[in-house]
Short mmCIF file of C-alpha atoms and ligand atoms in Angstrom, two decimals:
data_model
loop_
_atom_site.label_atom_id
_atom_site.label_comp_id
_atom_site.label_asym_id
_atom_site.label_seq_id
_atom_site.Cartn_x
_atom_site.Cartn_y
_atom_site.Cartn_z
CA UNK A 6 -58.25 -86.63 -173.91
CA UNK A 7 -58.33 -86.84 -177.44
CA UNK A 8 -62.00 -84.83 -177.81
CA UNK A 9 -60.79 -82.44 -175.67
CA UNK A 10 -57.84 -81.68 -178.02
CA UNK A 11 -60.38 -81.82 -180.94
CA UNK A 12 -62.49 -79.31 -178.87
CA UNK A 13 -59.35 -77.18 -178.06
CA UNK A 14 -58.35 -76.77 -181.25
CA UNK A 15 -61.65 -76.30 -182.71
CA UNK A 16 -61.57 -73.27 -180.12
CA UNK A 17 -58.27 -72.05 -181.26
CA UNK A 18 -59.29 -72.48 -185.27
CA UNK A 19 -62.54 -70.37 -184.33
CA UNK A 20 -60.75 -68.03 -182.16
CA UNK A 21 -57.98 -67.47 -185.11
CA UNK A 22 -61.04 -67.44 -187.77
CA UNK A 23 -62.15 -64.56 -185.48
CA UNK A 24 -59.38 -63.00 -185.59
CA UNK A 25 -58.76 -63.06 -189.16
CA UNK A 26 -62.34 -61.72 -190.17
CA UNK A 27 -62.11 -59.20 -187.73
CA UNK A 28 -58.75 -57.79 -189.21
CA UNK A 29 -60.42 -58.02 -192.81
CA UNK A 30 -62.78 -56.34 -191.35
CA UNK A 31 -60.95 -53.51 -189.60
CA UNK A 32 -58.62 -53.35 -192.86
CA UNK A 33 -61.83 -52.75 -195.11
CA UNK A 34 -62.89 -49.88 -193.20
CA UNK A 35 -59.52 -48.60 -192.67
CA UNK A 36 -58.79 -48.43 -196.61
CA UNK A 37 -61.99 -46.57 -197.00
CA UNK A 38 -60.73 -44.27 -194.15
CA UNK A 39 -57.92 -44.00 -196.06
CA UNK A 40 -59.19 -43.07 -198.97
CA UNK A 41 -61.67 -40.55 -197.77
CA UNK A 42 -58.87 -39.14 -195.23
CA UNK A 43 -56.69 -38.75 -198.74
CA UNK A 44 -53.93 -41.05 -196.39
CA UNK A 45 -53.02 -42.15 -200.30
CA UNK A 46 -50.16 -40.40 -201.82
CA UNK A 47 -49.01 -40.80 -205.45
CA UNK A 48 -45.16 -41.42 -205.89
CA UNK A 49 -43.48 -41.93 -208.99
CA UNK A 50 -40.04 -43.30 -210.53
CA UNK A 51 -38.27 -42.18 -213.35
CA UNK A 52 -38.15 -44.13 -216.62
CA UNK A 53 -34.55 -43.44 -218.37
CA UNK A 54 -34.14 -44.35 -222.40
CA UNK A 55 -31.16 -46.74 -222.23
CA UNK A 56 -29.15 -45.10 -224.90
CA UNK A 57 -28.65 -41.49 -223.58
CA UNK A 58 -30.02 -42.37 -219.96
CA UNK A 59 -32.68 -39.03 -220.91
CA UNK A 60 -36.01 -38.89 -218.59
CA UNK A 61 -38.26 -40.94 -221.13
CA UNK A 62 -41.16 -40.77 -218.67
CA UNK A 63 -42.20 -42.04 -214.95
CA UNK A 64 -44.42 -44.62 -213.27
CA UNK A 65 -46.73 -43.68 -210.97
CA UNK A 66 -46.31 -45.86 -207.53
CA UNK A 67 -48.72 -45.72 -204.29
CA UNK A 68 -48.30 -44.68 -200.94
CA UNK A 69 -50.35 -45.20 -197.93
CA UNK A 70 -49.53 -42.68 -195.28
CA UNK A 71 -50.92 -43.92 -191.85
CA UNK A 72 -50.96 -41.68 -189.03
CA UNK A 73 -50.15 -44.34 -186.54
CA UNK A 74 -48.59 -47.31 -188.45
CA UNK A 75 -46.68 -44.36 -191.43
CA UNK A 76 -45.48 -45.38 -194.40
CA UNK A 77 -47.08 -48.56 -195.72
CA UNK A 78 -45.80 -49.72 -199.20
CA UNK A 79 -48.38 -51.16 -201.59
CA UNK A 80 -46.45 -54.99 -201.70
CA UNK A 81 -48.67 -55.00 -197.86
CA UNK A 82 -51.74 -53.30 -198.59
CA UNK A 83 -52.48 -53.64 -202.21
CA UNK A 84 -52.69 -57.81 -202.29
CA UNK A 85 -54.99 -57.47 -199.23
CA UNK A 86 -57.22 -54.82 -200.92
CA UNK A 87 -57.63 -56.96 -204.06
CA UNK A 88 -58.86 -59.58 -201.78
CA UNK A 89 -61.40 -57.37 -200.16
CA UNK A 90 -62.79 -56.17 -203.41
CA UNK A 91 -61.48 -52.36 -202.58
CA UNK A 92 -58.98 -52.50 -205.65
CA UNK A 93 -61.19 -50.58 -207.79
CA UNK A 94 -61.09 -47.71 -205.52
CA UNK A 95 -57.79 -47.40 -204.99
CA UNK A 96 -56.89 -47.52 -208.78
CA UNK A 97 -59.76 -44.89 -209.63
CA UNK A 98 -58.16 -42.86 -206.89
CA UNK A 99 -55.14 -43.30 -208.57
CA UNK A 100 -56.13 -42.77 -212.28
CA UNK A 101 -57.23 -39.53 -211.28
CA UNK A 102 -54.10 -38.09 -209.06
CA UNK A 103 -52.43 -39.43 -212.56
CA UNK A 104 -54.45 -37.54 -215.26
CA UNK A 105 -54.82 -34.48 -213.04
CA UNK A 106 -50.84 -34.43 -212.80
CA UNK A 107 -50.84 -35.45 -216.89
CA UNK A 108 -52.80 -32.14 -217.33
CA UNK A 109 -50.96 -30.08 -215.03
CA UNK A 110 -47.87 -30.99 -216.86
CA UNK A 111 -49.67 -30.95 -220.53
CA UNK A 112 -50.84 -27.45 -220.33
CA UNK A 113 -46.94 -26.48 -219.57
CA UNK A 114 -45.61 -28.34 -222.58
CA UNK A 115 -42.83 -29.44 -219.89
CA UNK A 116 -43.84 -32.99 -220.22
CA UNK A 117 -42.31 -35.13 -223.09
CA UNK A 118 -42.67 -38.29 -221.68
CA UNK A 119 -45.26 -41.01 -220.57
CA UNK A 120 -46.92 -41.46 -217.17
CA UNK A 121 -47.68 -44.56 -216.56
CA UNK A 122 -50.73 -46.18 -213.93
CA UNK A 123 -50.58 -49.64 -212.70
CA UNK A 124 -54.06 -51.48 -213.23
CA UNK A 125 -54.35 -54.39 -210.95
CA UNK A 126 -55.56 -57.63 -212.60
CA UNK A 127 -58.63 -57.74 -210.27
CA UNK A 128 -59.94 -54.67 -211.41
CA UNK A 129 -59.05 -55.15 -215.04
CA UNK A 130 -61.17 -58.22 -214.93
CA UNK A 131 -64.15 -55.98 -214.21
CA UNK A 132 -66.70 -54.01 -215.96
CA UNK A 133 -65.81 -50.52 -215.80
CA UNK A 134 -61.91 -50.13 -216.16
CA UNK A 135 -62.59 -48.61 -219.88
CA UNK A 136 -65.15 -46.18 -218.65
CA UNK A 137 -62.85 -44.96 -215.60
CA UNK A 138 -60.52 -43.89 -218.15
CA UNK A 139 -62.57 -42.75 -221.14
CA UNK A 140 -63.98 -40.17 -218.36
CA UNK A 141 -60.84 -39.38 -216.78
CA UNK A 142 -59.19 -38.17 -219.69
CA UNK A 143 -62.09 -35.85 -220.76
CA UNK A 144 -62.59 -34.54 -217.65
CA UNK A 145 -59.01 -33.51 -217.40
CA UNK A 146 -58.77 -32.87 -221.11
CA UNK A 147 -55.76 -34.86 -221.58
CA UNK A 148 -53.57 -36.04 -224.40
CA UNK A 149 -53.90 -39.65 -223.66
CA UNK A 150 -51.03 -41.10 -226.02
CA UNK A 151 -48.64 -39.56 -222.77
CA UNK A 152 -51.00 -42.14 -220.82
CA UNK A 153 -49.84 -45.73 -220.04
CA UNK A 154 -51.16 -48.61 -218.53
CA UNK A 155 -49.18 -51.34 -217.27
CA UNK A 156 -50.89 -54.59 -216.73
CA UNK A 157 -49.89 -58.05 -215.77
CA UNK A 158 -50.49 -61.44 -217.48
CA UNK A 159 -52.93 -62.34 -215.04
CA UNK A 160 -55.00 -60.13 -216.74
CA UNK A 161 -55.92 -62.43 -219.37
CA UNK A 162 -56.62 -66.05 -217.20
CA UNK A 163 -59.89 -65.07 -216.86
CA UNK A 164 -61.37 -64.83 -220.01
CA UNK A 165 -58.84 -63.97 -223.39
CA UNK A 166 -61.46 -62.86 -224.77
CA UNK A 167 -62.74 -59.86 -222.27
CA UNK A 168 -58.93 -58.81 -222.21
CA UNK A 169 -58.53 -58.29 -225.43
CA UNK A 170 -62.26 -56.54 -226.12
CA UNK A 171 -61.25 -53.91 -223.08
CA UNK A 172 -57.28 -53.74 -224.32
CA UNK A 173 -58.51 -52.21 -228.30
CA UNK A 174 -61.25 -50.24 -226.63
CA UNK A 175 -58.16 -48.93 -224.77
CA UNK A 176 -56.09 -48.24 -227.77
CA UNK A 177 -59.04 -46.46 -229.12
CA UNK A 178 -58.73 -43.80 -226.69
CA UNK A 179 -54.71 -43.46 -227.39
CA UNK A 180 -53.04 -44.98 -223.94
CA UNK A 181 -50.49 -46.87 -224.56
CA UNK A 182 -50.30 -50.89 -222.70
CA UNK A 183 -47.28 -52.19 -221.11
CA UNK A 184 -46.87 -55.58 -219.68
CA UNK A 185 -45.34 -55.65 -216.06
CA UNK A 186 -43.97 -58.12 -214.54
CA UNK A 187 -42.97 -59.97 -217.52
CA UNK A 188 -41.63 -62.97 -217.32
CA UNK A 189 -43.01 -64.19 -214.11
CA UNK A 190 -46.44 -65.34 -215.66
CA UNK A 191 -47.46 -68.90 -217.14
CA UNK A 192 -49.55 -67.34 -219.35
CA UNK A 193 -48.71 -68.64 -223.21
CA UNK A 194 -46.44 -66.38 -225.21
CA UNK A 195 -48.82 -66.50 -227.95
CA UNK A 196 -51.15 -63.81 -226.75
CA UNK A 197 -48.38 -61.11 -227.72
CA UNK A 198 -49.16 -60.97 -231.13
CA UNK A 199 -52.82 -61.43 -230.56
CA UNK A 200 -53.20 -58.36 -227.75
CA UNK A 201 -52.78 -54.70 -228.54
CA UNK A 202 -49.31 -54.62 -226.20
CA UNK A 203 -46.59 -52.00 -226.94
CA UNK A 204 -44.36 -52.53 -224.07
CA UNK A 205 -42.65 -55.35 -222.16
CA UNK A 206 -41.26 -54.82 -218.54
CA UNK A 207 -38.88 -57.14 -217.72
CA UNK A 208 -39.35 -58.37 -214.22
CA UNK A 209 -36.93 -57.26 -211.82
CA UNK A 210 -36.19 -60.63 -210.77
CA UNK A 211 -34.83 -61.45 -213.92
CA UNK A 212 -32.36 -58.23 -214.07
CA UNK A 213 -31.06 -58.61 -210.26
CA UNK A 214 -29.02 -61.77 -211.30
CA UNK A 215 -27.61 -60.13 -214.36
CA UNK A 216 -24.80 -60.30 -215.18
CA UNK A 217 -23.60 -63.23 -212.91
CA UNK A 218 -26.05 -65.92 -212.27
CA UNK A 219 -26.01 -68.50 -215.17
CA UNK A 220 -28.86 -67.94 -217.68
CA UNK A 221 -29.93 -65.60 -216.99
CA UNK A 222 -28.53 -62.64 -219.30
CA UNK A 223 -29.25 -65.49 -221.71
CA UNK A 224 -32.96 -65.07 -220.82
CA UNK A 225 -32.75 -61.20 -220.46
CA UNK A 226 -30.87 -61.06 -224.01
CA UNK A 227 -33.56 -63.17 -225.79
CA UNK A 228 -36.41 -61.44 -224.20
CA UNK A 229 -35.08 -57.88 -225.50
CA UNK A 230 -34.70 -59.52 -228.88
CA UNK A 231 -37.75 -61.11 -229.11
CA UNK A 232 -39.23 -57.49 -228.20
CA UNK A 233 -37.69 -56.17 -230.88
CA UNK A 234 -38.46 -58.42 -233.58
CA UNK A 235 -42.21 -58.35 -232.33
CA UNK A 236 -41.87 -54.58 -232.74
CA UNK A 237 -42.60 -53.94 -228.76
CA UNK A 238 -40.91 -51.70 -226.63
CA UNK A 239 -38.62 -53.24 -223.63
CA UNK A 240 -38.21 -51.92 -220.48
CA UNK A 241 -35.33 -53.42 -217.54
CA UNK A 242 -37.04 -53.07 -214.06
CA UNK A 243 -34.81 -52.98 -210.84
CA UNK A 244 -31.72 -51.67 -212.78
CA UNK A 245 -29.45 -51.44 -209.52
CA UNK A 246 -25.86 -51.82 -210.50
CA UNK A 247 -23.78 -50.32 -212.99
CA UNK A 248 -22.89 -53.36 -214.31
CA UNK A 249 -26.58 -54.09 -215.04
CA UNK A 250 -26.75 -50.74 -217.34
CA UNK A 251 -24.42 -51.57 -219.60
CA UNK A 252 -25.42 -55.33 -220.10
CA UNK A 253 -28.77 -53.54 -220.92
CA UNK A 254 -27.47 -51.28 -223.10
CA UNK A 255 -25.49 -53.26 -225.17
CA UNK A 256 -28.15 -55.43 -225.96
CA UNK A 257 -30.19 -52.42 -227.38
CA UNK A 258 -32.66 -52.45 -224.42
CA UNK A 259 -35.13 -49.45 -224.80
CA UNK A 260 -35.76 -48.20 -221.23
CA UNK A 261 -34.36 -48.34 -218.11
CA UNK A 262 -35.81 -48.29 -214.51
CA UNK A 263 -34.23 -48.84 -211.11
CA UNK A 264 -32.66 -47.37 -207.88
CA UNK A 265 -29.30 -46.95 -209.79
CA UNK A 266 -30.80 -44.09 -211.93
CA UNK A 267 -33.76 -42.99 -210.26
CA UNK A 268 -35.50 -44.20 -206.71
CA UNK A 269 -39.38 -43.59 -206.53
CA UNK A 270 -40.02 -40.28 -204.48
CA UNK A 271 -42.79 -37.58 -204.28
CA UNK A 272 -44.41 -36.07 -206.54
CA UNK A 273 -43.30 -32.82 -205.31
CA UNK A 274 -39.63 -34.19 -205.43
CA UNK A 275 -39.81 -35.74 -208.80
CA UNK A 276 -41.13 -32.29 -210.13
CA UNK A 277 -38.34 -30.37 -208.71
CA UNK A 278 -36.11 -33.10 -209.63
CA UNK A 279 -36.91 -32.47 -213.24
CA UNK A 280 -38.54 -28.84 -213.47
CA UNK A 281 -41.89 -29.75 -214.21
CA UNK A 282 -45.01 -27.72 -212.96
CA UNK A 283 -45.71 -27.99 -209.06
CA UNK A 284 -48.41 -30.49 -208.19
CA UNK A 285 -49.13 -27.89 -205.47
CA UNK A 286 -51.22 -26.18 -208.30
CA UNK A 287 -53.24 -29.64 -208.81
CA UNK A 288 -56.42 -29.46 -209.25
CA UNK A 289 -58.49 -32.59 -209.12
CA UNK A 290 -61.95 -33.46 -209.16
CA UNK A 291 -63.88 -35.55 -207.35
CA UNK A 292 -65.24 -38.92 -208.95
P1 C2E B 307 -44.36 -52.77 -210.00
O1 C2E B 307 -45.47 -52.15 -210.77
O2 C2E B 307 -43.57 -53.81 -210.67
O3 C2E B 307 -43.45 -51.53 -209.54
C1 C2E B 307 -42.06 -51.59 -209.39
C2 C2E B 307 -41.67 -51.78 -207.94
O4 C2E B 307 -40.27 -52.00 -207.88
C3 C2E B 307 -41.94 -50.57 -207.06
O5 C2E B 307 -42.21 -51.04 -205.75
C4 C2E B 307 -40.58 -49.86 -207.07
O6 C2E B 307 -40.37 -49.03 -205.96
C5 C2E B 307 -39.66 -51.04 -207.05
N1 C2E B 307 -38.34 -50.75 -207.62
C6 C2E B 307 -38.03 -49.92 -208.63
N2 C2E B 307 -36.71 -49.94 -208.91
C7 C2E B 307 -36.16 -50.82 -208.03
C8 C2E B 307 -34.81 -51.28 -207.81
O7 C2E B 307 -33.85 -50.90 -208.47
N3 C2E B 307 -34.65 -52.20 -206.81
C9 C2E B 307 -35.69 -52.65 -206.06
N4 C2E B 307 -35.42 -53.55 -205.11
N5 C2E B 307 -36.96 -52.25 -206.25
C10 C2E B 307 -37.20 -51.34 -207.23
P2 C2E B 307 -43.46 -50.54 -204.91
O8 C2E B 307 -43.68 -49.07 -205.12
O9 C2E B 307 -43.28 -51.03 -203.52
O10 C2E B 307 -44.68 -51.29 -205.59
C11 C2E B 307 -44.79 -52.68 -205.53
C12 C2E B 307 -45.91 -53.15 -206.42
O11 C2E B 307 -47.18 -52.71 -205.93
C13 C2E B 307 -45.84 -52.64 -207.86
O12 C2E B 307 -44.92 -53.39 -208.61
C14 C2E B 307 -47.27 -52.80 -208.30
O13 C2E B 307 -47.51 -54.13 -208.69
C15 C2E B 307 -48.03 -52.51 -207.02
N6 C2E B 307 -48.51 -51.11 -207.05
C16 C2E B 307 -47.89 -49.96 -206.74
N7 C2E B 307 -48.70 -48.90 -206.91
C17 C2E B 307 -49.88 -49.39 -207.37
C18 C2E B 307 -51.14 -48.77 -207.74
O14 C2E B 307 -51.34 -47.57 -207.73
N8 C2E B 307 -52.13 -49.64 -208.16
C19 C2E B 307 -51.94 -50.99 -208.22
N9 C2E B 307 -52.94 -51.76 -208.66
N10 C2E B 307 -50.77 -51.58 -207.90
C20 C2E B 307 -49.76 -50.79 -207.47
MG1 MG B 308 -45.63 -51.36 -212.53
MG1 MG B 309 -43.02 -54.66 -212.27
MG1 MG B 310 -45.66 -55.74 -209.78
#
């Protein structure tokens, strides 16, 4: 009885293993699909500066449009595609969308602002990230200080070392760093003032129980202050309720970013949202 339970369940473990590489599988070649079917789309949000609540520049979100499945937000697709080693595509894909949008906007001096790429920790870790970029910018013949990264801790587990080699070879060609997710990490505060990092973006999780939750606008408040007196900028992500603004405010945070002022939409949207140059006119290369 019992060996035939063992077997059973063997069956069932090889029969879900099955199962699960066959779904890696059929997700590595649909990603790849979706890449050359252009099923990608580029979204962005708004960035507000917290005094005036002005458009201080936008981050640049994915979008996988499936023809059966639709819309298929990057929290279900982009975890899986660092696992299958397809990261690297998907951020080149989206480095270029960016700087071809950059330049469309450049060339009409309608841009003031920063447009900012997120660079997933699996491809920063590699060889190549620097390269991507260096290329990127030339061939779209951008002003790359209107360029920012953001990057996570994770980042820098791998080797301290490599992180901060590729992050002043990235300063060297003018984008700007920002550190996402901040606050979540484990990582030891002391690589702050030994990385090239301009911006900190507070973690969303951190602002949604502000005001109310105990410590928490204690831990908000001495994050923005500790920005400031390590001369970094400080962004609040998932800024929802009024409320939320003017704790934010009054404590001198820089930026702001959340559904109350802005929700992510199209790029077509965002550019008739603020009067920028069509994307319609974009004109991207292949790379
Ligand atoms: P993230 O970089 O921290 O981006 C912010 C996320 O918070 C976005 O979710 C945005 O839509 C959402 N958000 C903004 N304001 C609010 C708010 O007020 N309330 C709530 N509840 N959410 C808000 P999204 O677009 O689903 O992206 C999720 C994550 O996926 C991103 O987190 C980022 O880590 C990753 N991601 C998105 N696009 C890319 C990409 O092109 N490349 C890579 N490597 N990762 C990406
Ligand atoms: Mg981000
Ligand atoms: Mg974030
Ligand atoms: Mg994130």
């Amino acid at each position: 009885r019992s060996k035939e339970l063992g077997r059973n369940s063997y069956q069932l473990y090889k029969a879900t293993m099955n199962a699960r590489s066959l779904e890696r599988l059929t997700m590595t070649s649909r990603i790849k699909q979706a890449l050359d079917r252009n099923e990608f789309a580029l979204h962005l949000q708004p960035i507000f500066c917290a005094e005036d609540t002005s458009l201080a520049g936008a981050e640049a979100l994915i979008r996988w449009q499936d023809p059966q499945l639709g819309v298929i937000s990057p929290g279900q697709f982009i975890p899986l595609a660092e696992e299958l080693g397809l990261i690297t595509h998907i951020d080149r894909w989206m480095i270029n969308k960016s700087c071809a949008l950059l330049a469309l906007w450049q060339q009409d001096k309608s841009w003031q602002g920063r447009l900012a790429i997120n660079i997933s920790a699996a491809h920063f870790c590699q060889d190549g990230l620097v390269t991507t970029l260096r290329e990127a910018i030339a061939r779209y013949q951008i002003d790359a200080t209107q360029l920012e990264l953001e990057i996570t801790e994770s980042s820098f587990i791998k080797s301290f070392s490599h992180a901060k080699q590729v992050l002043l070879e990235l300063k060297l060609l003018g984008v700007n760093i920002a550190l996402d997710d901040f606050g979540t990490g484990y990582s030891a505060l002391s690589y702050l003032t030994k990385l090239p990092i301009d911006k900190l973006k507070i973690d969303a999780s951190f602002i949604a129980k502000v005001p109310d939750e105990y410590g928490n606008s204690e831990i908000v408040s001495a994050i923005v202050a500790m920005a400031k007196n390590l001369n970094l900028c400080v962004v609040a992500e998932g800024v929802e309720k009024p409320c939320q603004q003017q704790f934010l405010q009054q404590l001198n945070c820089d930026y702001l970013q959340g559904f109350l002022l802005g929700k992510p939409c199209s790029s077509d949207e965002f550019t008739r949202r603020y009067s920028l140059p069509q994307p319609r006119k974009l004109q991207t290369y292949e790379c």
